[in-house]
């Protein structure tokens, strides 16, 4: 994994700031349930307004068919917790593009958010693959102006360009997902991989 020549960086000096399409990897000592061992895909970054994104790897107990009448309940599509805000709404990101999901908004190379939800329902109900193609979320994450920059400077997050193909962003889940992205950071972050979820700093 260390041979991927992945670009990762912290805010400070002349180093780049976060932007849409980047990934945030949580410090192992972040204790909030939504963010503990979390990996966030940044969807919007506006320095003078704030930042939004979704936590990629926190799978809920819900299946998509349990939340939506239009989804075939026999198709077990997991739903993820994208963050603590907007818990009454469903969001989705995908690699399918505007030809399959009209009105989708491209937020990074090969990555899209939203679009025609009926088209997304048809895609799922017709049995097309979802892993690595489309992922559904309850809620989202948000930072006020300057908040994310402050948290990165305090090493709560590592800001990173996503390392492989877009489908890598929505493949896998849980703690293994976080450990995989920590692995992309190389030997400087090797000690992180030894720490369990809900690690405590003494």
PDB file of C-alpha atoms in Angstrom:
ATOM      1  CA  UNK A   1       0.000   0.000   0.000  1.00  0.00           C
ATOM      2  CA  UNK A   2       2.897   2.348   0.638  1.00  0.00           C
ATOM      3  CA  UNK A   3       3.740   2.226  -3.073  1.00  0.00           C
ATOM      4  CA  UNK A   4       0.543   4.020  -4.092  1.00  0.00           C
ATOM      5  CA  UNK A   5       2.206   7.441  -3.912  1.00  0.00           C
ATOM      6  CA  UNK A   6      -0.928   8.643  -2.136  1.00  0.00           C
ATOM      7  CA  UNK A   7      -1.097  12.352  -1.437  1.00  0.00           C
ATOM      8  CA  UNK A   8      -2.076  13.184   2.104  1.00  0.00           C
ATOM      9  CA  UNK A   9      -1.475  16.287   4.117  1.00  0.00           C
ATOM     10  CA  UNK A  10      -2.410  18.376   7.098  1.00  0.00           C
ATOM     11  CA  UNK A  11      -3.449  22.008   6.885  1.00  0.00           C
ATOM     12  CA  UNK A  12      -0.589  24.367   7.607  1.00  0.00           C
ATOM     13  CA  UNK A  13       2.181  26.219   5.829  1.00  0.00           C
ATOM     14  CA  UNK A  14       1.841  26.080   2.046  1.00  0.00           C
ATOM     15  CA  UNK A  15       0.212  22.663   2.009  1.00  0.00           C
ATOM     16  CA  UNK A  16      -3.141  22.300   0.201  1.00  0.00           C
ATOM     17  CA  UNK A  17      -6.438  22.790   1.959  1.00  0.00           C
ATOM     18  CA  UNK A  18      -9.309  20.291   1.852  1.00  0.00           C
ATOM     19  CA  UNK A  19     -11.564  20.307  -1.174  1.00  0.00           C
ATOM     20  CA  UNK A  20     -14.546  18.422  -2.561  1.00  0.00           C
ATOM     21  CA  UNK A  21     -13.582  14.850  -3.317  1.00  0.00           C
ATOM     22  CA  UNK A  22     -10.936  14.634  -0.623  1.00  0.00           C
ATOM     23  CA  UNK A  23     -11.178  12.080   2.166  1.00  0.00           C
ATOM     24  CA  UNK A  24     -10.866  12.693   5.894  1.00  0.00           C
ATOM     25  CA  UNK A  25      -9.474   9.878   8.018  1.00  0.00           C
ATOM     26  CA  UNK A  26     -10.352  10.196  11.701  1.00  0.00           C
ATOM     27  CA  UNK A  27      -7.731  10.199  14.399  1.00  0.00           C
ATOM     28  CA  UNK A  28      -8.268   6.964  16.384  1.00  0.00           C
ATOM     29  CA  UNK A  29      -9.013   8.936  19.558  1.00  0.00           C
ATOM     30  CA  UNK A  30     -12.078  10.718  18.163  1.00  0.00           C
ATOM     31  CA  UNK A  31     -14.805   9.320  20.397  1.00  0.00           C
ATOM     32  CA  UNK A  32     -18.040  10.569  18.782  1.00  0.00           C
ATOM     33  CA  UNK A  33     -20.043   7.581  17.560  1.00  0.00           C
ATOM     34  CA  UNK A  34     -20.468   8.953  14.036  1.00  0.00           C
ATOM     35  CA  UNK A  35     -16.779   9.686  13.608  1.00  0.00           C
ATOM     36  CA  UNK A  36     -14.997   7.024  15.661  1.00  0.00           C
ATOM     37  CA  UNK A  37     -12.752   5.206  13.146  1.00  0.00           C
ATOM     38  CA  UNK A  38     -14.635   7.108  10.462  1.00  0.00           C
ATOM     39  CA  UNK A  39     -13.686   7.956   6.897  1.00  0.00           C
ATOM     40  CA  UNK A  40     -15.472  10.971   5.395  1.00  0.00           C
ATOM     41  CA  UNK A  41     -15.955  11.851   1.743  1.00  0.00           C
ATOM     42  CA  UNK A  42     -16.009  15.644   1.396  1.00  0.00           C
ATOM     43  CA  UNK A  43     -18.822  16.726  -0.918  1.00  0.00           C
ATOM     44  CA  UNK A  44     -18.661  20.516  -0.604  1.00  0.00           C
ATOM     45  CA  UNK A  45     -15.829  22.682   0.669  1.00  0.00           C
ATOM     46  CA  UNK A  46     -16.450  26.428   0.736  1.00  0.00           C
ATOM     47  CA  UNK A  47     -13.847  28.134   2.970  1.00  0.00           C
ATOM     48  CA  UNK A  48     -16.073  31.108   3.717  1.00  0.00           C
ATOM     49  CA  UNK A  49     -19.195  29.034   4.354  1.00  0.00           C
ATOM     50  CA  UNK A  50     -18.236  25.590   5.618  1.00  0.00           C
ATOM     51  CA  UNK A  51     -17.911  21.966   4.643  1.00  0.00           C
ATOM     52  CA  UNK A  52     -20.252  19.041   4.129  1.00  0.00           C
ATOM     53  CA  UNK A  53     -19.585  15.354   3.658  1.00  0.00           C
ATOM     54  CA  UNK A  54     -20.705  11.855   4.539  1.00  0.00           C
ATOM     55  CA  UNK A  55     -19.107   9.231   6.762  1.00  0.00           C
ATOM     56  CA  UNK A  56     -18.537   6.340   4.393  1.00  0.00           C
ATOM     57  CA  UNK A  57     -18.142   3.314   6.632  1.00  0.00           C
ATOM     58  CA  UNK A  58     -20.726   3.418   9.452  1.00  0.00           C
ATOM     59  CA  UNK A  59     -23.340   0.883   8.454  1.00  0.00           C
ATOM     60  CA  UNK A  60     -26.687   1.121  10.260  1.00  0.00           C
ATOM     61  CA  UNK A  61     -29.054  -1.734  11.072  1.00  0.00           C
ATOM     62  CA  UNK A  62     -31.453  -0.553   8.373  1.00  0.00           C
ATOM     63  CA  UNK A  63     -31.916  -1.982   4.904  1.00  0.00           C
ATOM     64  CA  UNK A  64     -33.035   0.307   2.118  1.00  0.00           C
ATOM     65  CA  UNK A  65     -36.251  -1.655   1.555  1.00  0.00           C
ATOM     66  CA  UNK A  66     -37.248  -1.064   5.191  1.00  0.00           C
ATOM     67  CA  UNK A  67     -37.103   2.694   4.699  1.00  0.00           C
ATOM     68  CA  UNK A  68     -38.579   3.084   1.221  1.00  0.00           C
ATOM     69  CA  UNK A  69     -41.770   1.558  -0.153  1.00  0.00           C
ATOM     70  CA  UNK A  70     -40.458   1.719  -3.707  1.00  0.00           C
ATOM     71  CA  UNK A  71     -37.538  -0.660  -3.074  1.00  0.00           C
ATOM     72  CA  UNK A  72     -37.917  -4.419  -3.419  1.00  0.00           C
ATOM     73  CA  UNK A  73     -37.580  -5.591   0.207  1.00  0.00           C
ATOM     74  CA  UNK A  74     -35.979  -8.853  -0.896  1.00  0.00           C
ATOM     75  CA  UNK A  75     -32.923  -6.896  -2.099  1.00  0.00           C
ATOM     76  CA  UNK A  76     -30.762  -6.294   0.946  1.00  0.00           C
ATOM     77  CA  UNK A  77     -29.145  -2.916   0.421  1.00  0.00           C
ATOM     78  CA  UNK A  78     -27.414  -1.563   3.551  1.00  0.00           C
ATOM     79  CA  UNK A  79     -27.952   2.017   4.673  1.00  0.00           C
ATOM     80  CA  UNK A  80     -25.076   3.953   6.246  1.00  0.00           C
ATOM     81  CA  UNK A  81     -25.002   6.764   8.793  1.00  0.00           C
ATOM     82  CA  UNK A  82     -23.550   9.727   6.920  1.00  0.00           C
ATOM     83  CA  UNK A  83     -23.379  11.920  10.004  1.00  0.00           C
ATOM     84  CA  UNK A  84     -25.334  13.462  12.870  1.00  0.00           C
ATOM     85  CA  UNK A  85     -27.288  16.030  10.822  1.00  0.00           C
ATOM     86  CA  UNK A  86     -30.366  15.523   8.621  1.00  0.00           C
ATOM     87  CA  UNK A  87     -31.200  12.153  10.141  1.00  0.00           C
ATOM     88  CA  UNK A  88     -34.696  12.375   8.688  1.00  0.00           C
ATOM     89  CA  UNK A  89     -33.378  12.390   5.119  1.00  0.00           C
ATOM     90  CA  UNK A  90     -31.821   9.871   2.782  1.00  0.00           C
ATOM     91  CA  UNK A  91     -28.793  10.742   0.650  1.00  0.00           C
ATOM     92  CA  UNK A  92     -26.805   8.760  -1.867  1.00  0.00           C
ATOM     93  CA  UNK A  93     -23.463   8.979  -3.623  1.00  0.00           C
ATOM     94  CA  UNK A  94     -22.487   6.906  -6.621  1.00  0.00           C
ATOM     95  CA  UNK A  95     -20.162   6.276  -9.529  1.00  0.00           C
ATOM     96  CA  UNK A  96     -22.982   5.758 -12.048  1.00  0.00           C
ATOM     97  CA  UNK A  97     -22.915   9.183 -13.654  1.00  0.00           C
ATOM     98  CA  UNK A  98     -25.636  11.244 -15.270  1.00  0.00           C
ATOM     99  CA  UNK A  99     -26.429   8.755 -18.034  1.00  0.00           C
ATOM    100  CA  UNK A 100     -27.799   6.304 -15.467  1.00  0.00           C
ATOM    101  CA  UNK A 101     -28.864   8.778 -12.747  1.00  0.00           C
ATOM    102  CA  UNK A 102     -30.004  11.996 -14.475  1.00  0.00           C
ATOM    103  CA  UNK A 103     -29.476  15.265 -12.595  1.00  0.00           C
ATOM    104  CA  UNK A 104     -26.707  13.742 -10.475  1.00  0.00           C
ATOM    105  CA  UNK A 105     -24.125  16.296  -9.346  1.00  0.00           C
ATOM    106  CA  UNK A 106     -20.479  15.460  -9.919  1.00  0.00           C
ATOM    107  CA  UNK A 107     -18.384  16.449  -6.900  1.00  0.00           C
ATOM    108  CA  UNK A 108     -15.106  14.714  -7.792  1.00  0.00           C
ATOM    109  CA  UNK A 109     -13.659  12.691 -10.642  1.00  0.00           C
ATOM    110  CA  UNK A 110     -16.014   9.740 -11.056  1.00  0.00           C
ATOM    111  CA  UNK A 111     -18.062  10.538  -7.937  1.00  0.00           C
ATOM    112  CA  UNK A 112     -21.598  11.931  -7.887  1.00  0.00           C
ATOM    113  CA  UNK A 113     -24.182  12.844  -5.303  1.00  0.00           C
ATOM    114  CA  UNK A 114     -27.930  12.541  -5.705  1.00  0.00           C
ATOM    115  CA  UNK A 115     -29.913  12.885  -8.890  1.00  0.00           C
ATOM    116  CA  UNK A 116     -33.222  11.442 -10.073  1.00  0.00           C
ATOM    117  CA  UNK A 117     -34.235   9.166  -7.197  1.00  0.00           C
ATOM    118  CA  UNK A 118     -36.669   7.175  -9.355  1.00  0.00           C
ATOM    119  CA  UNK A 119     -33.727   6.280 -11.595  1.00  0.00           C
ATOM    120  CA  UNK A 120     -31.792   5.135  -8.523  1.00  0.00           C
ATOM    121  CA  UNK A 121     -34.765   3.012  -7.430  1.00  0.00           C
ATOM    122  CA  UNK A 122     -34.969   1.411 -10.880  1.00  0.00           C
ATOM    123  CA  UNK A 123     -31.259   0.665 -10.803  1.00  0.00           C
ATOM    124  CA  UNK A 124     -31.574  -1.099  -7.441  1.00  0.00           C
ATOM    125  CA  UNK A 125     -34.817  -2.941  -8.221  1.00  0.00           C
ATOM    126  CA  UNK A 126     -33.442  -4.311 -11.471  1.00  0.00           C
ATOM    127  CA  UNK A 127     -30.717  -6.055  -9.529  1.00  0.00           C
ATOM    128  CA  UNK A 128     -27.700  -4.117 -10.745  1.00  0.00           C
ATOM    129  CA  UNK A 129     -24.632  -4.132  -8.445  1.00  0.00           C
ATOM    130  CA  UNK A 130     -24.571  -1.612  -5.619  1.00  0.00           C
ATOM    131  CA  UNK A 131     -21.257  -2.309  -3.860  1.00  0.00           C
ATOM    132  CA  UNK A 132     -18.723   0.066  -5.347  1.00  0.00           C
ATOM    133  CA  UNK A 133     -21.459   1.713  -7.419  1.00  0.00           C
ATOM    134  CA  UNK A 134     -23.992   3.401  -5.147  1.00  0.00           C
ATOM    135  CA  UNK A 135     -24.279   3.911  -1.391  1.00  0.00           C
ATOM    136  CA  UNK A 136     -27.205   5.249   0.642  1.00  0.00           C
ATOM    137  CA  UNK A 137     -26.951   7.308   3.822  1.00  0.00           C
ATOM    138  CA  UNK A 138     -29.133   8.605   6.617  1.00  0.00           C
ATOM    139  CA  UNK A 139     -27.805  11.993   7.613  1.00  0.00           C
ATOM    140  CA  UNK A 140     -24.687  13.940   6.722  1.00  0.00           C
ATOM    141  CA  UNK A 141     -21.763  15.723   8.368  1.00  0.00           C
ATOM    142  CA  UNK A 142     -21.084  19.456   8.393  1.00  0.00           C
ATOM    143  CA  UNK A 143     -18.444  21.875   9.637  1.00  0.00           C
ATOM    144  CA  UNK A 144     -18.888  25.629  10.060  1.00  0.00           C
ATOM    145  CA  UNK A 145     -16.513  28.158   8.515  1.00  0.00           C
ATOM    146  CA  UNK A 146     -12.991  27.463   9.776  1.00  0.00           C
ATOM    147  CA  UNK A 147     -14.027  24.503  11.934  1.00  0.00           C
ATOM    148  CA  UNK A 148     -12.637  21.728   9.766  1.00  0.00           C
ATOM    149  CA  UNK A 149      -9.364  23.569   9.200  1.00  0.00           C
ATOM    150  CA  UNK A 150      -9.008  23.928  12.976  1.00  0.00           C
ATOM    151  CA  UNK A 151      -9.699  20.225  13.541  1.00  0.00           C
ATOM    152  CA  UNK A 152      -7.157  19.208  10.889  1.00  0.00           C
ATOM    153  CA  UNK A 153      -4.528  21.522  12.385  1.00  0.00           C
ATOM    154  CA  UNK A 154      -5.196  19.816  15.730  1.00  0.00           C
ATOM    155  CA  UNK A 155      -4.650  16.444  14.034  1.00  0.00           C
ATOM    156  CA  UNK A 156      -8.178  15.177  14.556  1.00  0.00           C
ATOM    157  CA  UNK A 157      -8.278  14.341  10.848  1.00  0.00           C
ATOM    158  CA  UNK A 158      -5.860  13.551   8.058  1.00  0.00           C
ATOM    159  CA  UNK A 159      -6.911  15.221   4.813  1.00  0.00           C
ATOM    160  CA  UNK A 160      -6.207  13.004   1.804  1.00  0.00           C
ATOM    161  CA  UNK A 161      -6.904  12.762  -1.900  1.00  0.00           C
ATOM    162  CA  UNK A 162      -8.760   9.492  -2.441  1.00  0.00           C
ATOM    163  CA  UNK A 163      -6.114   6.960  -3.359  1.00  0.00           C
ATOM    164  CA  UNK A 164      -7.545   4.610  -5.941  1.00  0.00           C
ATOM    165  CA  UNK A 165     -10.531   4.488  -8.265  1.00  0.00           C
ATOM    166  CA  UNK A 166     -13.860   6.138  -7.302  1.00  0.00           C
ATOM    167  CA  UNK A 167     -15.492   2.773  -6.576  1.00  0.00           C
ATOM    168  CA  UNK A 168     -12.906   2.261  -3.820  1.00  0.00           C
ATOM    169  CA  UNK A 169     -14.677   5.027  -1.891  1.00  0.00           C
ATOM    170  CA  UNK A 170     -17.903   3.004  -1.626  1.00  0.00           C
ATOM    171  CA  UNK A 171     -16.511  -0.506  -1.286  1.00  0.00           C
ATOM    172  CA  UNK A 172     -16.245  -2.071   2.157  1.00  0.00           C
ATOM    173  CA  UNK A 173     -17.447  -0.884   5.552  1.00  0.00           C
ATOM    174  CA  UNK A 174     -16.797  -0.777   9.259  1.00  0.00           C
ATOM    175  CA  UNK A 175     -13.474  -0.871  11.041  1.00  0.00           C
ATOM    176  CA  UNK A 176     -11.713  -2.685   8.201  1.00  0.00           C
ATOM    177  CA  UNK A 177     -12.557   0.243   5.932  1.00  0.00           C
ATOM    178  CA  UNK A 178     -10.856   2.707   8.291  1.00  0.00           C
ATOM    179  CA  UNK A 179      -7.827   0.430   8.656  1.00  0.00           C
ATOM    180  CA  UNK A 180      -7.556   0.146   4.862  1.00  0.00           C
ATOM    181  CA  UNK A 181      -7.407   3.920   4.492  1.00  0.00           C
ATOM    182  CA  UNK A 182      -4.947   4.240   7.375  1.00  0.00           C
ATOM    183  CA  UNK A 183      -2.790   1.780   5.453  1.00  0.00           C
ATOM    184  CA  UNK A 184      -2.722   4.162   2.500  1.00  0.00           C
ATOM    185  CA  UNK A 185      -1.062   6.768   4.729  1.00  0.00           C
ATOM    186  CA  UNK A 186       2.117   4.727   5.029  1.00  0.00           C
ATOM    187  CA  UNK A 187       4.550   3.986   7.823  1.00  0.00           C
ATOM    188  CA  UNK A 188       4.160   7.349   9.593  1.00  0.00           C
ATOM    189  CA  UNK A 189       0.670   6.260  10.686  1.00  0.00           C
ATOM    190  CA  UNK A 190       1.421   2.607  11.345  1.00  0.00           C
ATOM    191  CA  UNK A 191       0.727   2.937  15.069  1.00  0.00           C
ATOM    192  CA  UNK A 192      -2.870   3.974  14.271  1.00  0.00           C
ATOM    193  CA  UNK A 193      -3.531   0.514  12.861  1.00  0.00           C
ATOM    194  CA  UNK A 194      -2.789  -0.981  16.290  1.00  0.00           C
ATOM    195  CA  UNK A 195      -5.513   1.016  18.031  1.00  0.00           C
ATOM    196  CA  UNK A 196      -9.049  -0.385  18.476  1.00  0.00           C
ATOM    197  CA  UNK A 197     -12.261   1.540  18.160  1.00  0.00           C
ATOM    198  CA  UNK A 198     -12.997   3.753  21.155  1.00  0.00           C
ATOM    199  CA  UNK A 199      -9.303   3.978  22.019  1.00  0.00           C
ATOM    200  CA  UNK A 200      -8.545   6.032  25.137  1.00  0.00           C
ATOM    201  CA  UNK A 201      -5.556   8.349  25.442  1.00  0.00           C
ATOM    202  CA  UNK A 202      -4.086   8.165  28.984  1.00  0.00           C
TER     203      UNK A 202
END
